[in-house]
Coordinates of N, CA and C in Angstrom, one line a residue:
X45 N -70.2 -244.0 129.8 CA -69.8 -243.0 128.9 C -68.3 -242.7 129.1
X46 N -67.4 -242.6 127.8 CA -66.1 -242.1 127.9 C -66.0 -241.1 127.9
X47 N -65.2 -240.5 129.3 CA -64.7 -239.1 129.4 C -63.7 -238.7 128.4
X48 N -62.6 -239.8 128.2 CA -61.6 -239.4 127.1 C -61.2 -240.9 126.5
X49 N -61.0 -240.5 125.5 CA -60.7 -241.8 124.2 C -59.8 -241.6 123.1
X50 N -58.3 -242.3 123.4 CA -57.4 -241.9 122.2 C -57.8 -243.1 121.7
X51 N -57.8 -242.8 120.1 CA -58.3 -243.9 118.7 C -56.5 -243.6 117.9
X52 N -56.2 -244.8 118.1 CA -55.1 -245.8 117.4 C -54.0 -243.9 117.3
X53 N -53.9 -243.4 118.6 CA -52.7 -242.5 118.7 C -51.3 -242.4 118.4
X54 N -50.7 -241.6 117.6 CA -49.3 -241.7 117.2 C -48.5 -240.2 117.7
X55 N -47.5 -240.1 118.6 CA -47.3 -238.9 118.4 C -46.0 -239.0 118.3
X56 N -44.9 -238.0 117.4 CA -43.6 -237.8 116.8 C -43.4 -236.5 117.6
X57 N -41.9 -236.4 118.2 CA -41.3 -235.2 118.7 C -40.5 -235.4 117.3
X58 N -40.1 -234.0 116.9 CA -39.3 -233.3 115.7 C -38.3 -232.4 116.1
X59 N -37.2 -232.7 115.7 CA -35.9 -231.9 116.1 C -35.6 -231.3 114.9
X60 N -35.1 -230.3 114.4 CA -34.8 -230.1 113.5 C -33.4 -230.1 113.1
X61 N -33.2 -231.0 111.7 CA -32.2 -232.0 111.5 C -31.9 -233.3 111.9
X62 N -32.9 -233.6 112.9 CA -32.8 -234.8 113.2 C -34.2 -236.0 112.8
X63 N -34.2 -237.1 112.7 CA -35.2 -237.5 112.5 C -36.1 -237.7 113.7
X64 N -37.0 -237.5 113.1 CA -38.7 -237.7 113.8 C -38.5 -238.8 114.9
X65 N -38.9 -238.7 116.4 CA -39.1 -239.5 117.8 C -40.3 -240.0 117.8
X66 N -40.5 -241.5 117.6 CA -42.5 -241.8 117.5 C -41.9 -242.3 119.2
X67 N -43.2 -241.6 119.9 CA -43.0 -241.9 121.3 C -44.7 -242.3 122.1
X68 N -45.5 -242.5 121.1 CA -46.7 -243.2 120.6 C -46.8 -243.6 119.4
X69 N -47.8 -244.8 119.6 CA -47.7 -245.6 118.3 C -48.4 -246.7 118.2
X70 N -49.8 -246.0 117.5 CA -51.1 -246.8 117.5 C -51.6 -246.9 118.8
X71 N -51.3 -246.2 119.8 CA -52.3 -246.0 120.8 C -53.9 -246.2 121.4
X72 N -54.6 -247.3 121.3 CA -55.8 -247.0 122.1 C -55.6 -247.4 123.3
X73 N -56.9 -245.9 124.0 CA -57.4 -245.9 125.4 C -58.4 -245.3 125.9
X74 N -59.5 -246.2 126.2 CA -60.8 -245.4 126.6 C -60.9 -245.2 128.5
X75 N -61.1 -243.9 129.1 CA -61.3 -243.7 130.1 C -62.8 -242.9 130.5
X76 N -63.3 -244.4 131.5 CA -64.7 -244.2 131.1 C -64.9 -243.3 132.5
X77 N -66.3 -242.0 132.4 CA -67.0 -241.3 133.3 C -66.7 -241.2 134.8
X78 N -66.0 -240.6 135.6 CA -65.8 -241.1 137.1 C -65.2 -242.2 137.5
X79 N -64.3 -242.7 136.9 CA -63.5 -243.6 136.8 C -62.3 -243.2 137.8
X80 N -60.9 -243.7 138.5 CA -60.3 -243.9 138.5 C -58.9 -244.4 138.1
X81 N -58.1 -243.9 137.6 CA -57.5 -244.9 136.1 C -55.8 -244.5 136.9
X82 N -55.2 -245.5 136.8 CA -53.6 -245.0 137.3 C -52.6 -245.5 135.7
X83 N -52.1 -244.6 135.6 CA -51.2 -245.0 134.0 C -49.8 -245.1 134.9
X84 N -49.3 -246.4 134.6 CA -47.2 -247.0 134.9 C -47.0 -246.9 133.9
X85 N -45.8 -246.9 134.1 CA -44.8 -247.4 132.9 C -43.2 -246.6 133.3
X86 N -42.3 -246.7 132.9 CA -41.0 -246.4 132.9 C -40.6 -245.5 132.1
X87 N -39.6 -244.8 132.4 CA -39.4 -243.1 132.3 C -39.3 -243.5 130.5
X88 N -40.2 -242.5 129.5 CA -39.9 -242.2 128.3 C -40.8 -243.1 127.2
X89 N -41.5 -244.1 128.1 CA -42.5 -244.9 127.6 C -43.8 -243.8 127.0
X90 N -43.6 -242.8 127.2 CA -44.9 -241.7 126.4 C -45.9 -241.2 127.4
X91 N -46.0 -241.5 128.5 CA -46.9 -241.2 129.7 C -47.5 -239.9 129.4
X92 N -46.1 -239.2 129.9 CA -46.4 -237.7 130.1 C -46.7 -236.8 128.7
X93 N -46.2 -237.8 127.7 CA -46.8 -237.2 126.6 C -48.4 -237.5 126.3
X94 N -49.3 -238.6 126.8 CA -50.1 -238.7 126.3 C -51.2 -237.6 127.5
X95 N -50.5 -237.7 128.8 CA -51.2 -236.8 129.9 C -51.8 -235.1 129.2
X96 N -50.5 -234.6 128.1 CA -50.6 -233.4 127.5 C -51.7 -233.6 126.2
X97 N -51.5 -234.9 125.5 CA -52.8 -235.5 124.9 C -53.9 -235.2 125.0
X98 N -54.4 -235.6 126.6 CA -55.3 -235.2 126.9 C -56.3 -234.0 127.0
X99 N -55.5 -232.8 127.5 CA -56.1 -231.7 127.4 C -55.7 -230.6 126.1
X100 N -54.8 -231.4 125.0 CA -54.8 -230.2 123.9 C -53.4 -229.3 123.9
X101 N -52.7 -229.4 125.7 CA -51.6 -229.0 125.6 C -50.5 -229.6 124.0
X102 N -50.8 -231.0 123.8 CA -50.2 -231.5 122.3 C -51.3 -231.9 121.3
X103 N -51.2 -232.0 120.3 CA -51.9 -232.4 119.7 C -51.3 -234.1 119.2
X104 N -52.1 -235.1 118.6 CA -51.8 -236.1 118.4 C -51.1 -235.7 116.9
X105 N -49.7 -236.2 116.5 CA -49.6 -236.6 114.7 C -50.5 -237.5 114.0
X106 N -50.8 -238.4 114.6 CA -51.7 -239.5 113.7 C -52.9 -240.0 114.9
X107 N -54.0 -240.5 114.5 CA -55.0 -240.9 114.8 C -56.2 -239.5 115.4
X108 N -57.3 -240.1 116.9 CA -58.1 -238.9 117.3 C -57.7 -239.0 118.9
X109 N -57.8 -238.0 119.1 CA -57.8 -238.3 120.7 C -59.4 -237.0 121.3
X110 N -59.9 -237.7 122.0 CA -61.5 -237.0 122.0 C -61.8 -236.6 123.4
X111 N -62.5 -235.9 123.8 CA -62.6 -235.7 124.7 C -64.0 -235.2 125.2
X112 N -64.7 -236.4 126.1 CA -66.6 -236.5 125.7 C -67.2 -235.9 124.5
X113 N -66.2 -237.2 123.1 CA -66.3 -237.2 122.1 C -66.0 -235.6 121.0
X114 N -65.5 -234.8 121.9 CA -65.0 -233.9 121.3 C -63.3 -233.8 120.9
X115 N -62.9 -234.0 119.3 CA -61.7 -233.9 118.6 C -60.9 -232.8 119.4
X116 N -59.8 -233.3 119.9 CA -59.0 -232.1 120.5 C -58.2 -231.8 119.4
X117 N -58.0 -232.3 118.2 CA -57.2 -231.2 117.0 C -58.1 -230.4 116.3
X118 N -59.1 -230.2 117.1 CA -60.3 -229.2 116.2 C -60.1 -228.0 117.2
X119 N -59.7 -226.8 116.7 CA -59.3 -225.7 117.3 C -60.7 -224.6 117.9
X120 N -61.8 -225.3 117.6 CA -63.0 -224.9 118.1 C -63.5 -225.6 119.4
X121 N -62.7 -226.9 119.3 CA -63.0 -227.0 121.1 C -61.9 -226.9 122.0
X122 N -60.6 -226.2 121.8 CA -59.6 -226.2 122.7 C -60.3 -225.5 123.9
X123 N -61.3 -224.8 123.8 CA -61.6 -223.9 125.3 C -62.0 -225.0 125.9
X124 N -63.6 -225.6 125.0 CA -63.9 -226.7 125.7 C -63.3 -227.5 126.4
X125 N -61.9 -228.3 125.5 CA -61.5 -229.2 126.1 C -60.7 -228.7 127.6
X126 N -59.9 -227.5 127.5 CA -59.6 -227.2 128.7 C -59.9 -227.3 129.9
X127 N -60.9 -226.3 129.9 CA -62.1 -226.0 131.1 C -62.4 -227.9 131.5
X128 N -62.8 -229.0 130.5 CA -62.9 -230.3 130.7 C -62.1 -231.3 131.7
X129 N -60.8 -231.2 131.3 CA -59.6 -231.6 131.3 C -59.1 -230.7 132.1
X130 N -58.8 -230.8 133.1 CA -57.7 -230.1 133.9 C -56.3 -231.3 134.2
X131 N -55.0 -230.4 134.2 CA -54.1 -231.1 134.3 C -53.2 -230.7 135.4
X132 N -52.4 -231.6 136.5 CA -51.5 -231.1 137.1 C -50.4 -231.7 137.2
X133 N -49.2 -230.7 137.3 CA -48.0 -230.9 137.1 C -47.0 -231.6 137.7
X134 N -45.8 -232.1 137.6 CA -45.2 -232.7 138.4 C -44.9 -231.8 139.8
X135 N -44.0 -230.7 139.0 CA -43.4 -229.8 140.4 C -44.5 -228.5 140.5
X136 N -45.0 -228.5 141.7 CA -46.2 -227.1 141.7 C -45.1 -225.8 141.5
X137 N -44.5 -225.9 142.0 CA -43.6 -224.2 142.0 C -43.8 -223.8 140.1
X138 N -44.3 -225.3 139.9 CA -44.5 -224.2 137.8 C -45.5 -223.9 137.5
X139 N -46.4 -223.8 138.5 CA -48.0 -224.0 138.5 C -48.2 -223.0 139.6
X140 N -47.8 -222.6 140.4 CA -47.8 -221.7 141.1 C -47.5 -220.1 140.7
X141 N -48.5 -219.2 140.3 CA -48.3 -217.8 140.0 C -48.4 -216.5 140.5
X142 N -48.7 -216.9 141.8 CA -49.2 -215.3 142.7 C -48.8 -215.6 144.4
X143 N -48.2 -214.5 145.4 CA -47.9 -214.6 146.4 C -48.9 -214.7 147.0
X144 N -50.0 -214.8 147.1 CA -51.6 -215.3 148.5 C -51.8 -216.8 147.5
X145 N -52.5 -217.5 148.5 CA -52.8 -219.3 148.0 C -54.0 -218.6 147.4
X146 N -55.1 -217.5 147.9 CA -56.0 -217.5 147.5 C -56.3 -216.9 146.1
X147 N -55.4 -216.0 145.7 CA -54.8 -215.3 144.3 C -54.5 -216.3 143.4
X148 N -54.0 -217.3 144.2 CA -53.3 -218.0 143.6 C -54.3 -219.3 142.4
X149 N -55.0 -219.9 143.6 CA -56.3 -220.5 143.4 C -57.5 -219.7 142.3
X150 N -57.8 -218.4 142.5 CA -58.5 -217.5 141.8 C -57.8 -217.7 140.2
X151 N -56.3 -217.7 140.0 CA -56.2 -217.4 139.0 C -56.8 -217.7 137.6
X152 N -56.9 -219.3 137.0 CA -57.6 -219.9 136.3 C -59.0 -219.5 136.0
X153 N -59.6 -219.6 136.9 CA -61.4 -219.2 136.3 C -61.4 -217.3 136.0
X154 N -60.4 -216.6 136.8 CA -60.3 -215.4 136.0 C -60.3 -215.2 135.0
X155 N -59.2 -216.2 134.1 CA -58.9 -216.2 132.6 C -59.8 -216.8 131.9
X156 N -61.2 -217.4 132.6 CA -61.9 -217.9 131.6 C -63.0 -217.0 131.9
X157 N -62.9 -215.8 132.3 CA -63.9 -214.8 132.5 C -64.9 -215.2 133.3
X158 N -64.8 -215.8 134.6 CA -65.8 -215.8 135.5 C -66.1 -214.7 136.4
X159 N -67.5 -214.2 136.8 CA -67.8 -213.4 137.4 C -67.4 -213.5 139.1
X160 N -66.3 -212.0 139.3 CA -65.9 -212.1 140.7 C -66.5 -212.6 141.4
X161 N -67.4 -213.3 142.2 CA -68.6 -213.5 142.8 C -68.7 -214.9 142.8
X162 N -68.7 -215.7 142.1 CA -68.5 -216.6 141.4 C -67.0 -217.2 141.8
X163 N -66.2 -216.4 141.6 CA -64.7 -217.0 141.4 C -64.2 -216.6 143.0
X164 N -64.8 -215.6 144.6 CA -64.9 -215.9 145.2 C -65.3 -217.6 146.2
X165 N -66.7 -217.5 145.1 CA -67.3 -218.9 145.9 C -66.4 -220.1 145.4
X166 N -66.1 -220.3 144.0 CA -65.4 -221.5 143.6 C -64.0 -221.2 144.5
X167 N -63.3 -220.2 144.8 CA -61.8 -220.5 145.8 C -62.3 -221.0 146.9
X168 N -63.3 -220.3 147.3 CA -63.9 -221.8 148.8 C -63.9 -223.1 148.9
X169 N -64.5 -222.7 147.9 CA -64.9 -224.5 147.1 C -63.9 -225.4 146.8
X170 N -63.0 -224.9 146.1 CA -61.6 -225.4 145.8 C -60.7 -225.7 146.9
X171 N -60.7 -224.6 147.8 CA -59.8 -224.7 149.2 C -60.0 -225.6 150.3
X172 N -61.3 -226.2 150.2 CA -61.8 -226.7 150.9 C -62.1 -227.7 150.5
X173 N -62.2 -228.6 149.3 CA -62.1 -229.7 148.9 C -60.5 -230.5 148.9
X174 N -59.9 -229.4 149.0 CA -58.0 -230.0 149.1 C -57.7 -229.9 150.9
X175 N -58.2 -229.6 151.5 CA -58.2 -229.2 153.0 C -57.4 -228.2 153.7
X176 N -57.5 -226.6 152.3 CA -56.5 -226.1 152.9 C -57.0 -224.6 152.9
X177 N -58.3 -224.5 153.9 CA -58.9 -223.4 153.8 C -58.4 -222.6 154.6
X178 N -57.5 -223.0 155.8 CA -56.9 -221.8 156.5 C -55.8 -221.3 155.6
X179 N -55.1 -221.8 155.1 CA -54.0 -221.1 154.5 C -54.2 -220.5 153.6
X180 N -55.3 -220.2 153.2 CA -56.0 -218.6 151.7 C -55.3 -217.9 152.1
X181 N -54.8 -217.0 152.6 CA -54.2 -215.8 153.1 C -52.4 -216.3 153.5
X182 N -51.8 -217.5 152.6 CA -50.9 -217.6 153.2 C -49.9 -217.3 151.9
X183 N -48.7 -217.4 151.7 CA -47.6 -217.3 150.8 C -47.3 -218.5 150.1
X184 N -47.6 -219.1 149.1 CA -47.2 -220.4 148.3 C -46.1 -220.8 148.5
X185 N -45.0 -220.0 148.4 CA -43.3 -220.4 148.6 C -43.4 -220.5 149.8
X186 N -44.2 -220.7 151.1 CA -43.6 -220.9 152.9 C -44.5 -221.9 152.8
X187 N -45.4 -223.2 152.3 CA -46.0 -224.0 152.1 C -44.8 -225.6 152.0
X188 N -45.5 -226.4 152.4 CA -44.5 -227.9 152.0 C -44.8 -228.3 151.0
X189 N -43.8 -228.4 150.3 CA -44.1 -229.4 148.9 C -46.0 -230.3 148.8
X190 N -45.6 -231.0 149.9 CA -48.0 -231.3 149.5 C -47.9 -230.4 149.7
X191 N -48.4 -229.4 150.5 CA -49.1 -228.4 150.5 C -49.4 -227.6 149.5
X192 N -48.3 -227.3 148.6 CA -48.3 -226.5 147.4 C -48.8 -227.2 146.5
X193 N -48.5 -228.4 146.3 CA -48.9 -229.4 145.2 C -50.8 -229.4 145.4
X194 N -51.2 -229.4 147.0 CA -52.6 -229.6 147.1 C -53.3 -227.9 146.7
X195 N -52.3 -226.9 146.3 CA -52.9 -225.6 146.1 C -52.9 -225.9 144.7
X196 N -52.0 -225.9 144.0 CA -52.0 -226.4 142.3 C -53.3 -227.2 142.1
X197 N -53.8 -228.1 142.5 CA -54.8 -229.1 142.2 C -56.2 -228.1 142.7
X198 N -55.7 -227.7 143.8 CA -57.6 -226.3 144.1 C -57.2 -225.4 142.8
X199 N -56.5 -225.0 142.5 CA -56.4 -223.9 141.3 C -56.9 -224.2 139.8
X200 N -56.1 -225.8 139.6 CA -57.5 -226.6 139.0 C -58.8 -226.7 138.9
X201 N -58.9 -227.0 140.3 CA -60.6 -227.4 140.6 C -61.6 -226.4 140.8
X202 N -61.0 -224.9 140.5 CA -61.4 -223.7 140.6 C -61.6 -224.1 139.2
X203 N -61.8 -224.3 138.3 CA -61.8 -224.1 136.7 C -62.9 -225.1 136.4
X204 N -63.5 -225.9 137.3 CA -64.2 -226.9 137.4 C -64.6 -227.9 136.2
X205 N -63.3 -228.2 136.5 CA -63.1 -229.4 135.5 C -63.9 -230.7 135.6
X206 N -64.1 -231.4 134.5 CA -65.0 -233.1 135.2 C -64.0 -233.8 135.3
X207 N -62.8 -234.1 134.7 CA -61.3 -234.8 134.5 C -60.2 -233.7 135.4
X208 N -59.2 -234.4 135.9 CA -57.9 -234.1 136.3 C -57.6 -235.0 135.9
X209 N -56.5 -234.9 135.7 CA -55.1 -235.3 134.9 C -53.9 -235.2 135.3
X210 N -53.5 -235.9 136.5 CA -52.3 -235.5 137.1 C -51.1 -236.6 136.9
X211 N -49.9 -235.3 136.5 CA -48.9 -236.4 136.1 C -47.5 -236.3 137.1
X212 N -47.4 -237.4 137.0 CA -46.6 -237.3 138.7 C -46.7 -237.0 140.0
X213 N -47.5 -236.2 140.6 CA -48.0 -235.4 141.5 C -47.3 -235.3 142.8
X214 N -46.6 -236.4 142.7 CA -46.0 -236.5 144.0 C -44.6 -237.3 144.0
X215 N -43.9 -236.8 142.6 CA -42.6 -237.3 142.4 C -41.6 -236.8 143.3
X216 N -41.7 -235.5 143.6 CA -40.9 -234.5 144.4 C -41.9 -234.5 145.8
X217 N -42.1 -235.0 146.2 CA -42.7 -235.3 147.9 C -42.3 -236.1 148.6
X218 N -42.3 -235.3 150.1 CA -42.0 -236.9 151.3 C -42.8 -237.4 151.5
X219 N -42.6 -238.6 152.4 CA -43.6 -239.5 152.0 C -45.0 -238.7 153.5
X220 N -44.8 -237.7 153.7 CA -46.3 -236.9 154.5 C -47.3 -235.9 153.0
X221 N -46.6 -235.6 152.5 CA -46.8 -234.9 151.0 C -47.7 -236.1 150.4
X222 N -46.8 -237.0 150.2 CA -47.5 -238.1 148.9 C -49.1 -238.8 149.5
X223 N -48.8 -238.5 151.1 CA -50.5 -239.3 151.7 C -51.7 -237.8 151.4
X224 N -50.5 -236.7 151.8 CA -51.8 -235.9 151.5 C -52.3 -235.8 150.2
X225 N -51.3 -235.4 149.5 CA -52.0 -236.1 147.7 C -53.3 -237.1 147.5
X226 N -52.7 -237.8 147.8 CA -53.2 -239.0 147.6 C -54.9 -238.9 148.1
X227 N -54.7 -238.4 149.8 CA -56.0 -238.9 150.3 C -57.4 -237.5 149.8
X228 N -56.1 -236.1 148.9 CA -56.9 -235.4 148.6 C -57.6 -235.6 146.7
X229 N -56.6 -236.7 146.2 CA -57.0 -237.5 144.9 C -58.4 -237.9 145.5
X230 N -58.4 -238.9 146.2 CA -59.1 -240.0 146.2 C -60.5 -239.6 146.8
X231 N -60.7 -238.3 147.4 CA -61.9 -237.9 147.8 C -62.4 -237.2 146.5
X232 N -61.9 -236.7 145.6 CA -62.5 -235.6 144.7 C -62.9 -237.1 144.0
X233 N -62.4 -238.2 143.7 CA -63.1 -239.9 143.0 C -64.2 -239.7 143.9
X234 N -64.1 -240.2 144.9 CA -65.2 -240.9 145.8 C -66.1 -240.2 146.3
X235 N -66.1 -239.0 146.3 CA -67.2 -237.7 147.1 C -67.5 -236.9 145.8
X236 N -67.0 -236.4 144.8 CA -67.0 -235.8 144.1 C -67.9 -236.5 143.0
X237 N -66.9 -237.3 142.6 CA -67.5 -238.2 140.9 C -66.2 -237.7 140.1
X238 N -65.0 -237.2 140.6 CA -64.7 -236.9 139.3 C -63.9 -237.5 139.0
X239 N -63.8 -237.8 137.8 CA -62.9 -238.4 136.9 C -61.2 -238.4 137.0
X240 N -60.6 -239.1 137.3 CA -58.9 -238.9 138.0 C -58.3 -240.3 136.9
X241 N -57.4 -239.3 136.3 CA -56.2 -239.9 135.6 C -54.8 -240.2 136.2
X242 N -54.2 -240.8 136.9 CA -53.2 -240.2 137.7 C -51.5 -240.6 136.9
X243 N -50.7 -240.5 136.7 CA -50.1 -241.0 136.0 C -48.3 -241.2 137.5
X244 N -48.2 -242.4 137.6 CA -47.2 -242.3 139.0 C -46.0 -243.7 138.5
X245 N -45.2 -243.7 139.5 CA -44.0 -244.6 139.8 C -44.5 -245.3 140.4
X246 N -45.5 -244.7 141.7 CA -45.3 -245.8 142.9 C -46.7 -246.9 142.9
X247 N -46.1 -248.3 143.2 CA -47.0 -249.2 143.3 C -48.0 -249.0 144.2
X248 N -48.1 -248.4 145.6 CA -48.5 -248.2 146.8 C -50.4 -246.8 145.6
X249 N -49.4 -246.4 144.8 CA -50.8 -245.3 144.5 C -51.5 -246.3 143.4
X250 N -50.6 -247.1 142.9 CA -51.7 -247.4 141.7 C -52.4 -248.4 142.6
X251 N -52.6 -248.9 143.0 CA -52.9 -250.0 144.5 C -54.6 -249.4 144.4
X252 N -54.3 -248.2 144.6 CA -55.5 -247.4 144.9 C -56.5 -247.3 144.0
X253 N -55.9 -247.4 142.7 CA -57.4 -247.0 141.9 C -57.9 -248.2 141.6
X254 N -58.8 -247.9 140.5 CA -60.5 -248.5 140.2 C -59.5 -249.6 139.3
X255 N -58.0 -249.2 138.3 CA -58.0 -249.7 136.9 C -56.5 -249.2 136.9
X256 N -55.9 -250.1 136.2 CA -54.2 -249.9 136.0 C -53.7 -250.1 134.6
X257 N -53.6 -249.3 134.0 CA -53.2 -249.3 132.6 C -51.2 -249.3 132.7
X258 N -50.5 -250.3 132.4 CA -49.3 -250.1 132.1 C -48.6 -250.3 130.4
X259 N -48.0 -248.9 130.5 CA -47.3 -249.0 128.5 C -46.0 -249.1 128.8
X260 N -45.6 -249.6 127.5 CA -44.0 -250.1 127.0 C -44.4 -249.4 125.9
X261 N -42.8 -248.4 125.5 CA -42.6 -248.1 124.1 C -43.9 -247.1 123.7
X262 N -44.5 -246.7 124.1 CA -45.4 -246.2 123.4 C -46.9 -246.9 123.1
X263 N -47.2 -247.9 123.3 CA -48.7 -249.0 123.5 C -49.2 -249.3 124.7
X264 N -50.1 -249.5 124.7 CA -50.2 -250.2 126.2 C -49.8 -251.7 126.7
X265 N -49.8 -251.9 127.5 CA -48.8 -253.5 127.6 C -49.9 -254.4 128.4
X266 N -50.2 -253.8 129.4 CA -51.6 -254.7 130.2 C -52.6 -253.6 130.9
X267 N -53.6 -253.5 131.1 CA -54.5 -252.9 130.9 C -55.6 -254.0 132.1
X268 N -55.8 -253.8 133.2 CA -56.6 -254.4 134.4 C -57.2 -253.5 135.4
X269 N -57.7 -254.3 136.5 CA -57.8 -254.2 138.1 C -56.3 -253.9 138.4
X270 N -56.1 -253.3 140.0 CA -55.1 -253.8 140.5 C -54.4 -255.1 140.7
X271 N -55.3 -255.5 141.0 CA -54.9 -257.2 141.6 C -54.9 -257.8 140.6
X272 N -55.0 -257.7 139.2 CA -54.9 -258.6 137.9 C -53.6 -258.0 137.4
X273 N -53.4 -256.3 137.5 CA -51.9 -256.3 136.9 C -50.8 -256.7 137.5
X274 N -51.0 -256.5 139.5 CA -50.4 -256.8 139.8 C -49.9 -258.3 140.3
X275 N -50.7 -259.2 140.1 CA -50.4 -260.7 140.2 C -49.7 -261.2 138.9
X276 N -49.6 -260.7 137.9 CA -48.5 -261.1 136.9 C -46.7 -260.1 137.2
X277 N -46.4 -261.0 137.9 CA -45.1 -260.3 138.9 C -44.0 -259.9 137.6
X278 N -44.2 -260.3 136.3 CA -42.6 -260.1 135.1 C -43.1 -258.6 134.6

């Protein structure tokens, strides 16, 4: 089953006065159920636009982009697709909104009206899936870069999403940040089931997943295993 499926995607940034940016263009891509999927490509190639694709943050100009078959330009499933689709950001300090990690974590399933009780148990749940149950009670800004990045992604997973969607995650990390990312990606795939889009630079993460989709321009360009994209060295 496909978790998400863009059908022949086009999307235009619009300046006004200037002409239209196609920064997709004719796009397909199906990302099947519990999958691990790593998206490359080079800065401007459309990544991070199609990452916002995903959850409805953009809408596509031309074609569908679906999401377990539900149209994200149909304004009747934007909740749906949300709560579906969780997404995280490059730098957490934008993603970060309350001085306790635990507040912080709480925030999202608040706004989708979950019962206190409820949004107690899922910050456990969340906190403790990223491995950062002692620091509930701590301050986000005295946190390391992972560290805050791995609070952004429980704050997510508090909203209990079946997709994450993370783009860049660990652009702005050292390299003790980027392993804890990483080894806290790779458990919510392998223990969890859940569905992980990851969108990166570095060879070393795409290495890791299930499937390596790389785009040029706006298309996709090769589309494999690890070891099949990466044995064609040009």
């Amino acid at each position: 089953m496909d978790m998400l499926r863009a059908e022949k995607i086009r999307f235009d940034y619009e300046y006004e006065g200037e002409p239209a940016v196609t920064v997709l263009n004719g796009l397909d891509l199906a990302v099947e159920k519990g999958s691990f999927t790593v998206i490359l490509g080079h800065n401007g190639c459309g990544k991070s636009t199609l990452a916002k694709l995903f959850n409805a943050i953009r809408l596509p100009t031309g074609g569908r982009m679906l999401v377990r078959d539900l149209d994200t330009a149909d304004e009747n499933n934007t909740l749906t697709v949300r709560r579906t689709v969780g997404l995280v950001l490059q730098d957490p300090d934008n993603q970060l909104v309350s001085t306790i990690v635990e507040e912080d974590v709480a925030f999202g399933p608040e706004n989708l009206g979950v019962p206190p009780e409820e949004i107690a148990r899922r910050v456990t749940d969340a906190l403790a899936a990223v491995g950062m149950e002692e620091y509930r009670h701590h301050a986000p800004h005295k946190l390391s870069g992972g560290q805050k990045q791995r609070i952004a992604i429980a704050g997510i997973l508090a909203m209990q999403p079946e997709c994450i969607v993370l783009d860049e995650p660990t652009a702005m990390l050292d390299p003790q940040g980027r392993r804890e990312v990483m080894e806290t990606i790779r458990r919510l795939n392998r223990e969890q089931g859940m569905t992980v889009v990851l969108i990166t630079h570095y060879m070393d993460e795409a290495a890791q997943a299930d499937r390596v989709v790389v785009m040029d321009e706006g298309r996709i360009l090769r589309d494999g295993t690890p070891r099949e994209i990466f044995a064609q060295v040009e």
